[in-house]
Backbone as CSV, one residue per row, in Angstrom:
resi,resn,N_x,N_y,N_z,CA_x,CA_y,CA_z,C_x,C_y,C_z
1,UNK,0.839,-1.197,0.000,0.000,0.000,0.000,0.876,1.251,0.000
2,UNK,0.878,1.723,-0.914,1.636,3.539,-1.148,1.048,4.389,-0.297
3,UNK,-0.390,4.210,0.550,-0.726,5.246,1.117,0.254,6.416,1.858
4,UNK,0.050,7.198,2.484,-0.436,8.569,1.638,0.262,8.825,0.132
5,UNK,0.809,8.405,0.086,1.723,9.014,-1.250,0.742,8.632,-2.337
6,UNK,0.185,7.736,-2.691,-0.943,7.487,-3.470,-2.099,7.260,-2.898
7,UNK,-3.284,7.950,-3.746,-4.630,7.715,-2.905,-5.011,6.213,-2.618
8,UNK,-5.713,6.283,-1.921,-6.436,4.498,-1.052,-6.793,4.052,-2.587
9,UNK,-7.152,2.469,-2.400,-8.038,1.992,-3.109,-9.220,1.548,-1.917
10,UNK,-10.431,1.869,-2.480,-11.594,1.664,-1.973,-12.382,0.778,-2.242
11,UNK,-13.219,-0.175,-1.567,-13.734,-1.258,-2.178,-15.049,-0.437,-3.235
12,UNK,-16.083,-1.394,-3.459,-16.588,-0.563,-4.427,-17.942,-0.282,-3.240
13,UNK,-18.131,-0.666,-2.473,-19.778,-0.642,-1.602,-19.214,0.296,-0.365
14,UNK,-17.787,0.985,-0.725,-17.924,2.187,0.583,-18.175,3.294,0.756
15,UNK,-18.715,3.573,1.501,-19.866,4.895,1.651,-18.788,5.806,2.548
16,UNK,-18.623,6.425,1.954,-17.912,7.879,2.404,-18.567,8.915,3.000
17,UNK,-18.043,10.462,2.894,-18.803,11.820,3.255,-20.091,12.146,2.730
18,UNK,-21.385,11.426,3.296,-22.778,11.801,2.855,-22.879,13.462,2.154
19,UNK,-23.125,13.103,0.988,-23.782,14.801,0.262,-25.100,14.961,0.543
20,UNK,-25.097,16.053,0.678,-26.235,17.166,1.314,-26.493,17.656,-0.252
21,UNK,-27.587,17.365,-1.011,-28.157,18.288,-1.906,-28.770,19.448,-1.932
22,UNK,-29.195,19.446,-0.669,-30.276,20.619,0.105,-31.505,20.895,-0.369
23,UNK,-32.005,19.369,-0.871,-33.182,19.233,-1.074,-33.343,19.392,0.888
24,UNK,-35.350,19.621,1.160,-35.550,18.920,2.171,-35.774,17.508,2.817
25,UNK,-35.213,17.366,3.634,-35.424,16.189,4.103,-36.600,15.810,5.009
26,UNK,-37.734,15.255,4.853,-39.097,15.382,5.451,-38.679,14.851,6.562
27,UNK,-39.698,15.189,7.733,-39.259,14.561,9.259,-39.173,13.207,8.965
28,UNK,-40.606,12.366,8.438,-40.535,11.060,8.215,-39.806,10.366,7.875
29,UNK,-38.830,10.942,6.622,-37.367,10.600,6.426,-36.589,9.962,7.450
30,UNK,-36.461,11.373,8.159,-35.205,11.482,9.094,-35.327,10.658,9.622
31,UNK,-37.002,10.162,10.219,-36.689,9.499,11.859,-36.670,7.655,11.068
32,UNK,-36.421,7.533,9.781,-35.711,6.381,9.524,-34.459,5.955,9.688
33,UNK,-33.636,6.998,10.416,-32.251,6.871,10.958,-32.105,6.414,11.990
34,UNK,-31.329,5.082,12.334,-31.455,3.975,13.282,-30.564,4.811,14.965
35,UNK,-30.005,6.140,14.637,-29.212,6.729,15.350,-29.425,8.562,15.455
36,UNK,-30.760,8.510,14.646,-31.376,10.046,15.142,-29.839,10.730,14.387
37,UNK,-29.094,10.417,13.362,-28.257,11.892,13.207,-28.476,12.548,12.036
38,UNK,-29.963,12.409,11.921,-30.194,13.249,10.531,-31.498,14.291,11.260
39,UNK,-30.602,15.632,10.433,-31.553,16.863,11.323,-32.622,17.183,10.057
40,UNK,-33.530,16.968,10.057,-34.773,17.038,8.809,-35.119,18.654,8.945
41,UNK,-35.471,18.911,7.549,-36.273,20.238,7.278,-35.594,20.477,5.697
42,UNK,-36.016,22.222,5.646,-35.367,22.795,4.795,-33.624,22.491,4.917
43,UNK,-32.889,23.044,5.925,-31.744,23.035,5.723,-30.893,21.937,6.928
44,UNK,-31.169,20.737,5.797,-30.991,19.151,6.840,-29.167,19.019,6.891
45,UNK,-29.063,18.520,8.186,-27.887,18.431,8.884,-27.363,16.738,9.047
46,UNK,-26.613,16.498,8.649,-26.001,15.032,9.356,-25.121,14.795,10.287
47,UNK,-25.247,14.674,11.894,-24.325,14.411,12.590,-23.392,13.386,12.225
48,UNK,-22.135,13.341,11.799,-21.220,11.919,11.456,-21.065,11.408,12.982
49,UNK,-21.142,11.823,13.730,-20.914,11.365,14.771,-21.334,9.913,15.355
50,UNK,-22.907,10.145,14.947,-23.645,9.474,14.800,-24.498,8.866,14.149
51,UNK,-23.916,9.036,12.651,-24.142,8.333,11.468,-23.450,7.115,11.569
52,UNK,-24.333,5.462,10.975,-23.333,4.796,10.609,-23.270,4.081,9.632
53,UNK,-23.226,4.928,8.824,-23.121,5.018,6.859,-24.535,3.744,6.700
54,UNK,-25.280,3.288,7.027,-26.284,2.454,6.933,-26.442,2.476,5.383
55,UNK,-27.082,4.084,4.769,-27.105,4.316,3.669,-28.903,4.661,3.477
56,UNK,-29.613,4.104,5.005,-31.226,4.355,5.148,-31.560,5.613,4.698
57,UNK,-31.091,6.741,5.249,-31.387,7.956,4.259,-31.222,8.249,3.183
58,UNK,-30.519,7.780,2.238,-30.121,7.784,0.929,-31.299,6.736,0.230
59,UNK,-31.781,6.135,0.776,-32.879,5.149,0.177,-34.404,5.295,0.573
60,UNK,-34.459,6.333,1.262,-35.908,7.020,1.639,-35.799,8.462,1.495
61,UNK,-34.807,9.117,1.460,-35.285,10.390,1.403,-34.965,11.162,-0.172
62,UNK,-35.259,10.457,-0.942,-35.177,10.604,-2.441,-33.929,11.418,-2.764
63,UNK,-34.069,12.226,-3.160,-32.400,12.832,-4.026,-31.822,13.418,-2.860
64,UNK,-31.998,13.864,-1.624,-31.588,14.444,-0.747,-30.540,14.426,-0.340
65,UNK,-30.264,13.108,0.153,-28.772,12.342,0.412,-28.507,11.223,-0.817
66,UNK,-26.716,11.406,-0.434,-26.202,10.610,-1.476,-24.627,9.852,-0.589
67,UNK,-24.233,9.095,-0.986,-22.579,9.003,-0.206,-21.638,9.394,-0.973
68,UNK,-20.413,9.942,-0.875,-19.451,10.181,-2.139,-18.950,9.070,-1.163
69,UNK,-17.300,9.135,-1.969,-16.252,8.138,-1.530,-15.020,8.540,-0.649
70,UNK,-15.797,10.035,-0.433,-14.595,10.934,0.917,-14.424,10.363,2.010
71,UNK,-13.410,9.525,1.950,-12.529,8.826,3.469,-12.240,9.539,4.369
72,UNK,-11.976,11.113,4.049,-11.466,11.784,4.947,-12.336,12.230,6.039
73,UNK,-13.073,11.685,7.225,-13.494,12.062,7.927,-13.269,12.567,9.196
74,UNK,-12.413,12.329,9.413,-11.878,12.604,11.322,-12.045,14.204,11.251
75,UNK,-12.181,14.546,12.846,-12.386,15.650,12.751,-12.006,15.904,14.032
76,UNK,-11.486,17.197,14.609,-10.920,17.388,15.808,-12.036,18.251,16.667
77,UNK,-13.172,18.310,16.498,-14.155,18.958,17.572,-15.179,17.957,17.100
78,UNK,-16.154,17.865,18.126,-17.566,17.245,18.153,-18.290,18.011,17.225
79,UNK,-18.378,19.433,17.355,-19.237,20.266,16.690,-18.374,20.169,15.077
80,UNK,-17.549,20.150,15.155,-17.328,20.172,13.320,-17.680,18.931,12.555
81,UNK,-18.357,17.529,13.635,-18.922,16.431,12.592,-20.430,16.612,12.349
82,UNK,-21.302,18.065,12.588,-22.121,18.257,12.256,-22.179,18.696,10.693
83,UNK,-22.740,17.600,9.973,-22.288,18.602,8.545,-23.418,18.614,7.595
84,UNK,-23.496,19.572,7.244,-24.610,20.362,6.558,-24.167,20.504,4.936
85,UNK,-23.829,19.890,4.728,-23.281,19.842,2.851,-21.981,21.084,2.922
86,UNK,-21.201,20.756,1.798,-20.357,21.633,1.519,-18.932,21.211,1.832
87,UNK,-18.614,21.991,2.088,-16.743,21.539,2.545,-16.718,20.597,3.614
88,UNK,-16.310,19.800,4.103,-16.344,19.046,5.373,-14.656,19.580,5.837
89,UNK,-14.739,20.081,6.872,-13.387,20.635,7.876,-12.305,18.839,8.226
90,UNK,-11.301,19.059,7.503,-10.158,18.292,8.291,-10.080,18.176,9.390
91,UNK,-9.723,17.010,10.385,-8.857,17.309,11.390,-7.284,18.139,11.351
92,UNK,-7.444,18.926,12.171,-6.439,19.562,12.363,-4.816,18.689,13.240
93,UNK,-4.213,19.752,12.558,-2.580,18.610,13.546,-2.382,19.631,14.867
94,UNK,-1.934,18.382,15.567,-1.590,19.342,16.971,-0.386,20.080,16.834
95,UNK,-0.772,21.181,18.068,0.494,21.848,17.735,1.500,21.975,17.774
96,UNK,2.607,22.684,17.924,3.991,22.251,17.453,4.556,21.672,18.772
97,UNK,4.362,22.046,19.533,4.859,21.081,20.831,4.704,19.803,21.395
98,UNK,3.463,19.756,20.970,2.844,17.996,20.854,3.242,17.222,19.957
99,UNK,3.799,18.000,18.770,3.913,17.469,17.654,5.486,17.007,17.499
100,UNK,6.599,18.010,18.415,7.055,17.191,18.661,7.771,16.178,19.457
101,UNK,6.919,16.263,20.751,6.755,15.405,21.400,6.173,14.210,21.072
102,UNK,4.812,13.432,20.068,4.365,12.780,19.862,4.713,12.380,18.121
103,UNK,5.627,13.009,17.676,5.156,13.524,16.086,5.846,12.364,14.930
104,UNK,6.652,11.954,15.919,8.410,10.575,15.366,7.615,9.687,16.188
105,UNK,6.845,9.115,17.366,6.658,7.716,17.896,5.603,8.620,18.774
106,UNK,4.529,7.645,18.736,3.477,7.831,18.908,2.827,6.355,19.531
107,UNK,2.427,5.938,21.087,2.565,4.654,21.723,0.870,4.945,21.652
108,UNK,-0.012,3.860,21.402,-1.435,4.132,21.787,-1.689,2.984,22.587
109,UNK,-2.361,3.162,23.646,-3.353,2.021,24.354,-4.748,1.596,23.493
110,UNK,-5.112,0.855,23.282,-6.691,1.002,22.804,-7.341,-0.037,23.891
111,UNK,-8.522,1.034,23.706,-9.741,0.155,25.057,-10.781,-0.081,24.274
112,UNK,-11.380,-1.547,24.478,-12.174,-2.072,23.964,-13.589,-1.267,24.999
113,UNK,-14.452,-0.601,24.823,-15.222,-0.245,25.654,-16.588,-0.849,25.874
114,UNK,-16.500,-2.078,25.562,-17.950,-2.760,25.297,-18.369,-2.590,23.909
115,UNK,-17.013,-2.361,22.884,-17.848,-2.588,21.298,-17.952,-3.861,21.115
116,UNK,-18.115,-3.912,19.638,-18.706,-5.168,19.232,-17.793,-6.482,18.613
117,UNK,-16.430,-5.234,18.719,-14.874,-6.033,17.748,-15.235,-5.124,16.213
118,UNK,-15.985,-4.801,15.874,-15.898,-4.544,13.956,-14.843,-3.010,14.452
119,UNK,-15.435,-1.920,15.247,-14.117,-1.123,15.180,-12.592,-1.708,15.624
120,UNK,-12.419,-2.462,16.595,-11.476,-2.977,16.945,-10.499,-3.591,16.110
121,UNK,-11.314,-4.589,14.957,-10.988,-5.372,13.642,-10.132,-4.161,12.751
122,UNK,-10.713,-3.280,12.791,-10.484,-2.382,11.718,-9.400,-1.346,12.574
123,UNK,-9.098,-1.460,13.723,-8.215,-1.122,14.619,-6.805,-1.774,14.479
124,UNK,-6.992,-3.315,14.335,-5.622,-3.936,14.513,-5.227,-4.505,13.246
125,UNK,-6.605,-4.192,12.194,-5.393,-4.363,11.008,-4.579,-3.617,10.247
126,UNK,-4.473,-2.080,11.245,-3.732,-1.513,11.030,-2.343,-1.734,11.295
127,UNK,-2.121,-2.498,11.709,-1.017,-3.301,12.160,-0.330,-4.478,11.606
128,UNK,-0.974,-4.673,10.379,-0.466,-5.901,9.553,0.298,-5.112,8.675
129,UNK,0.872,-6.281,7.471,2.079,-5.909,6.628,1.346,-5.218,5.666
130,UNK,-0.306,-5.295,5.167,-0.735,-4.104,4.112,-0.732,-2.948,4.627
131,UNK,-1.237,-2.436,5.804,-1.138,-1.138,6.272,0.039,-0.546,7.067
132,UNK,0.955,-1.378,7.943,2.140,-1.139,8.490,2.120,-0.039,9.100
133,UNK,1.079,0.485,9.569,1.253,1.254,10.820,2.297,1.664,11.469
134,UNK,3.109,0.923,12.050,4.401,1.005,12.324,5.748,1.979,11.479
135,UNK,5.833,2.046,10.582,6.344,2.841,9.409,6.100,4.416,9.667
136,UNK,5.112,4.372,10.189,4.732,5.942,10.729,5.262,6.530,12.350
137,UNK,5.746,5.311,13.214,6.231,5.624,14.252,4.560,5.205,15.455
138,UNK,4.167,4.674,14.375,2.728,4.734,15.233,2.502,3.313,15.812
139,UNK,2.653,2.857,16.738,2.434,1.708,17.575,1.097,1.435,18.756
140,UNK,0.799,-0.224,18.932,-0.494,-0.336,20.034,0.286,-0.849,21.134
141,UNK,0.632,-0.355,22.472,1.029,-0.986,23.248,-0.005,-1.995,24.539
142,UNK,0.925,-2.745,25.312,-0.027,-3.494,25.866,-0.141,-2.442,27.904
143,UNK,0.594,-1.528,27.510,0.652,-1.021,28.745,0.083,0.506,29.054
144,UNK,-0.390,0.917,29.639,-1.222,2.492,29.321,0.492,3.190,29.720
145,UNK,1.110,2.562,31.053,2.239,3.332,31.513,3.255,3.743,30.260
146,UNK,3.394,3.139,29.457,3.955,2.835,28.131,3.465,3.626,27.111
147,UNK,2.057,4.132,27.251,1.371,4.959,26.114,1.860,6.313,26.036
148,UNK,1.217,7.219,25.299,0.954,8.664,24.564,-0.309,8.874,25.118
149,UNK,-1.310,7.637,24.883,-2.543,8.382,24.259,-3.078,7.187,24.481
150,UNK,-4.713,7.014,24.433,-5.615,6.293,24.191,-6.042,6.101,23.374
151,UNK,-6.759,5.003,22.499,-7.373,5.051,21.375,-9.137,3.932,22.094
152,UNK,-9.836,4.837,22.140,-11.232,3.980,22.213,-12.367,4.098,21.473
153,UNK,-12.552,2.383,21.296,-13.629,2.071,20.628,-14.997,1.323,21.801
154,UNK,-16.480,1.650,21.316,-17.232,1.303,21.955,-18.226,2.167,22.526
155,UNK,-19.308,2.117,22.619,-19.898,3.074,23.761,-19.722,2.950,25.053
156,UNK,-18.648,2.822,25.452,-18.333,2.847,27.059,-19.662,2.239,28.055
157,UNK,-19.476,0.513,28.151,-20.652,0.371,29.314,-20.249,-0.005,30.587
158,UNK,-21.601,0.468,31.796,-21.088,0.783,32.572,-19.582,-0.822,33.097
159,UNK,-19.935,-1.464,32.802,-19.259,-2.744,33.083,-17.642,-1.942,32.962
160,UNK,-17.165,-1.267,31.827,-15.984,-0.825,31.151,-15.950,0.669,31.675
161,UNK,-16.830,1.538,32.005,-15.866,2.792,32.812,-15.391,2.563,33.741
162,UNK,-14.770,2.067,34.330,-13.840,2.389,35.520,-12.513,1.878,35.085
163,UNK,-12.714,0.659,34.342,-11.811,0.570,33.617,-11.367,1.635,32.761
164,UNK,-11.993,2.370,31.423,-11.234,3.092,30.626,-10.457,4.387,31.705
165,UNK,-11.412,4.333,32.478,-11.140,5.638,33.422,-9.512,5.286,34.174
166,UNK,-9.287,4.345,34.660,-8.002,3.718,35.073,-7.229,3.669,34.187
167,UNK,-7.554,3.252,33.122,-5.852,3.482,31.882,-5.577,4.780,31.719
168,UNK,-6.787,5.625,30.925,-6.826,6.933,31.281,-5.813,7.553,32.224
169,UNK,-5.837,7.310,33.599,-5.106,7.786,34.547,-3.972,7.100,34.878
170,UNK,-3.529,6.213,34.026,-2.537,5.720,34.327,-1.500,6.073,33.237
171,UNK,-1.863,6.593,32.140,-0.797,7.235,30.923,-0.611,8.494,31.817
172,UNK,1.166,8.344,31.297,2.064,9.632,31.550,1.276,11.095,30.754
173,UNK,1.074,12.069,31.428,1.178,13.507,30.804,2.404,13.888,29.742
174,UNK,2.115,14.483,29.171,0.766,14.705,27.773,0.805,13.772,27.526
175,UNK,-0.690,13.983,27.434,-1.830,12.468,26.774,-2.406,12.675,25.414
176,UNK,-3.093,11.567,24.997,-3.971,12.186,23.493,-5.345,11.231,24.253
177,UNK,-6.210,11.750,23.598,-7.305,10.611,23.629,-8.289,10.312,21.869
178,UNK,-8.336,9.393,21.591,-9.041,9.121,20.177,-10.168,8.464,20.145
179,UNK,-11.471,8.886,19.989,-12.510,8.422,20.290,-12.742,7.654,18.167
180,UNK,-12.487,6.171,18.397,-13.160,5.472,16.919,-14.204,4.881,16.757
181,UNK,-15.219,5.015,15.922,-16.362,4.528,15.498,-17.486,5.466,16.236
182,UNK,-19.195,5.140,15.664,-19.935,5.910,16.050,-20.216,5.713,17.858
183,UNK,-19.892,4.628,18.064,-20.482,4.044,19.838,-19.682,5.249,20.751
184,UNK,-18.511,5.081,20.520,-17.123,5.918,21.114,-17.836,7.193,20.968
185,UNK,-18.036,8.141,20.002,-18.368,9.403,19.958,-19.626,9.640,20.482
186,UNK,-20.960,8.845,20.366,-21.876,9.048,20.555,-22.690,8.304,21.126
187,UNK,-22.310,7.065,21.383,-23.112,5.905,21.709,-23.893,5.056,20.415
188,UNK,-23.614,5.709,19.231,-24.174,5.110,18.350,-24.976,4.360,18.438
189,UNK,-25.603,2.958,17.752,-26.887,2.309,18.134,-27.506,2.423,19.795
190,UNK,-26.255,2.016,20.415,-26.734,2.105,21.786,-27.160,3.155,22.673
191,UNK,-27.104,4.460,22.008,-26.883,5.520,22.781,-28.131,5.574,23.524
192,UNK,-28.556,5.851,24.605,-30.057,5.791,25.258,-30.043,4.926,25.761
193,UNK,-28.817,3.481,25.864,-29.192,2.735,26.755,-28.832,2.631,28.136
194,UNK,-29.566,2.207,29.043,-29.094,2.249,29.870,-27.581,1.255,30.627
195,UNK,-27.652,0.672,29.997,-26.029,0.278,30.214,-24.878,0.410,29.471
196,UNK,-25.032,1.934,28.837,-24.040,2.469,28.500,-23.741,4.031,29.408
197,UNK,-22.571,4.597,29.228,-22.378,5.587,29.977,-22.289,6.509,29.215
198,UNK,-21.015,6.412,27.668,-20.959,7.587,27.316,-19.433,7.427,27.555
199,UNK,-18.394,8.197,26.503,-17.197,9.055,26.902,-17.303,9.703,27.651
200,UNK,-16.162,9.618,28.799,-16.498,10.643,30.113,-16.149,11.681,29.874
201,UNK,-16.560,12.596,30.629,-16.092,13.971,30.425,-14.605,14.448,30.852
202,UNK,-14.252,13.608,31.847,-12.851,13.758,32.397,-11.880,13.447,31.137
203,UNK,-12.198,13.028,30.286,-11.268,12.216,29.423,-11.600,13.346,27.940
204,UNK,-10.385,14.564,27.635,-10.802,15.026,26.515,-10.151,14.466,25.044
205,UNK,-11.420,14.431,24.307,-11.086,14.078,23.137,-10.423,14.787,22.008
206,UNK,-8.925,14.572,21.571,-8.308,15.015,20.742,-8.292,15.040,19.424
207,UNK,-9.355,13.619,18.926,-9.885,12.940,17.555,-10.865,12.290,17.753
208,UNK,-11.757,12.622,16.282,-13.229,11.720,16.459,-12.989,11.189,14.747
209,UNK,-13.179,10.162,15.267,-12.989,9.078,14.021,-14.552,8.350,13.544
210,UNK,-15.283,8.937,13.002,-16.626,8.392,12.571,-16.766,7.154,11.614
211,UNK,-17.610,6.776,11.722,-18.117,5.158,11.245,-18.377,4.109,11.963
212,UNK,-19.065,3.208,11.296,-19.094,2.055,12.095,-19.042,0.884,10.868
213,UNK,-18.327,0.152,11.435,-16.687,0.893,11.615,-16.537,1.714,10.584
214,UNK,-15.390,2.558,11.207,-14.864,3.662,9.993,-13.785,2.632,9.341
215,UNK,-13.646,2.764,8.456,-12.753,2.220,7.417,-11.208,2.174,7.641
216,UNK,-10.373,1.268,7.656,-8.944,1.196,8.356,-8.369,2.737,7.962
217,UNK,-8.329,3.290,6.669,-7.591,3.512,5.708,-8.760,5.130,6.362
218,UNK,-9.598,5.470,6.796,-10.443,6.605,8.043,-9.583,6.857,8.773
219,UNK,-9.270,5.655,9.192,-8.464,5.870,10.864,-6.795,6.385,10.578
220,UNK,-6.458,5.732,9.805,-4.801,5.984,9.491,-5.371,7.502,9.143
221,UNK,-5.713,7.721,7.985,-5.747,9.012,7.487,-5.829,9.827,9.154
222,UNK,-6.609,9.844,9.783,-7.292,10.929,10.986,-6.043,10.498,11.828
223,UNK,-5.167,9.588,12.122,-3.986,9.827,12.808,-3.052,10.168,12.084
224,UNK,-2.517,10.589,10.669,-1.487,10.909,10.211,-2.123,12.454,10.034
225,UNK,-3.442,13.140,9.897,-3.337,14.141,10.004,-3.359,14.781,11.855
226,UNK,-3.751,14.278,11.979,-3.182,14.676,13.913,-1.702,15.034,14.172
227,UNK,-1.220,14.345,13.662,0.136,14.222,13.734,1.192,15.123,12.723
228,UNK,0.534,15.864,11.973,0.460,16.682,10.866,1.523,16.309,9.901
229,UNK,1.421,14.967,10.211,1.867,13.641,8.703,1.369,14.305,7.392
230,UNK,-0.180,14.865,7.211,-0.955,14.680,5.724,-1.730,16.553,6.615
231,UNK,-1.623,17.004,5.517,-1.822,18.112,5.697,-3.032,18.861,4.468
């Protein structure tokens, strides 16, 4: 894989950055979204946060929505995965002090938070010989004491906060934290349930990596621009 230096190859059934035509999107539409992140009316909104590319709006709400094949999703605020058609905002790279502190080797913990394994899957095959992760300075360790940063997938249930909350506090200062897939950012399917909690608030998020799962080749991209690898 040439990535970044040459663009991804994409399979052919992947659904990328939903287009906004700015047709309206009727309420009835919307509330066919298994995760409430479609804002219906005249000027309809898609939370990625909590989108998970299903493709249900694109198949009920007539020309309205569409998917392109834009991988590039990560985004460094909650509020910038609200997207309303048009440009979709990059994640941004941290800044120069983090950058280079973290910018040559980069240690991540990842916490399984009660997902399901499909983000996780798409987590550790970043780590094989097609994607080589490693090549970037970017490694999964088995120790938080050992980390940078966190990387979590899942909607955090209660079974798993005290846990994430303990690795959390057990990585050395400066930290990163990377919230992947829709559960992590939002609770995705699960969100409303009651045996989920939610990303805590103690724990701030430095990257939001959308999908479910987001696509390996999502995730690399949203950590090489963090890292202000891809600019």
């Amino acid at each position: 894989m040439k990535f970044p230096a040459r663009p991804p190859v994409l399979p052919d059934l992947f659904r990328g950055l939903p287009v906004l035509t700015g047709q309206e999107i009727p309420a009835e539409s919307a509330a066919l979204c298994p995760t409430g992140a479609i804002k219906a009316g005249a000027k309809p909104q898609i939370d990625l946060g909590r989108c998970i590319f299903c493709g249900r709006c694109a198949q009920f709400a007539g020309n309205a929505v569409s998917f392109s094949r834009e991988y590039r999703l990560a985004a460094s605020t909650r509020a910038g995965m609200l997207h309303a058609g048009g440009e979709y905002p990059a994640a941004r790279a941290l800044d120069r002090e983090a950058r280079r502190i973290f910018g040559h080797s980069l240690k991540l913990r990842q916490v399984s938070a009660g997902g399901c394994a499909a983000c996780e899957a798409d987590v550790n095959v970043l780590g094989t010989l097609a994607f080589d992760l490693g090549r970037f300075g970017i490694q999964f360790v088995a120790s938080p004491r050992h980390a940078d940063g966190i990387l979590v997938t899942g909607p955090v249930t209660k079974n798993m906060q005290s846990a994430l909350l303990d690795t959390y506090a057990a990585i050395p200062e400066p930290k990163l934290a990377i919230a992947v897939g829709a559960c992590a950012i939002s609770g995705g399917i699960y969100s409303g349930s009651p045996e989920t909690c939610g990303m805590p608030e103690s724990i701030p998020v430095d990257l939001y990596i959308p999908g479910c799962p987001p696509h390996p080749i999502t995730i690399l991209d949203g950590l090489l621009r963090l890292l202000g690898r891809i600019r």
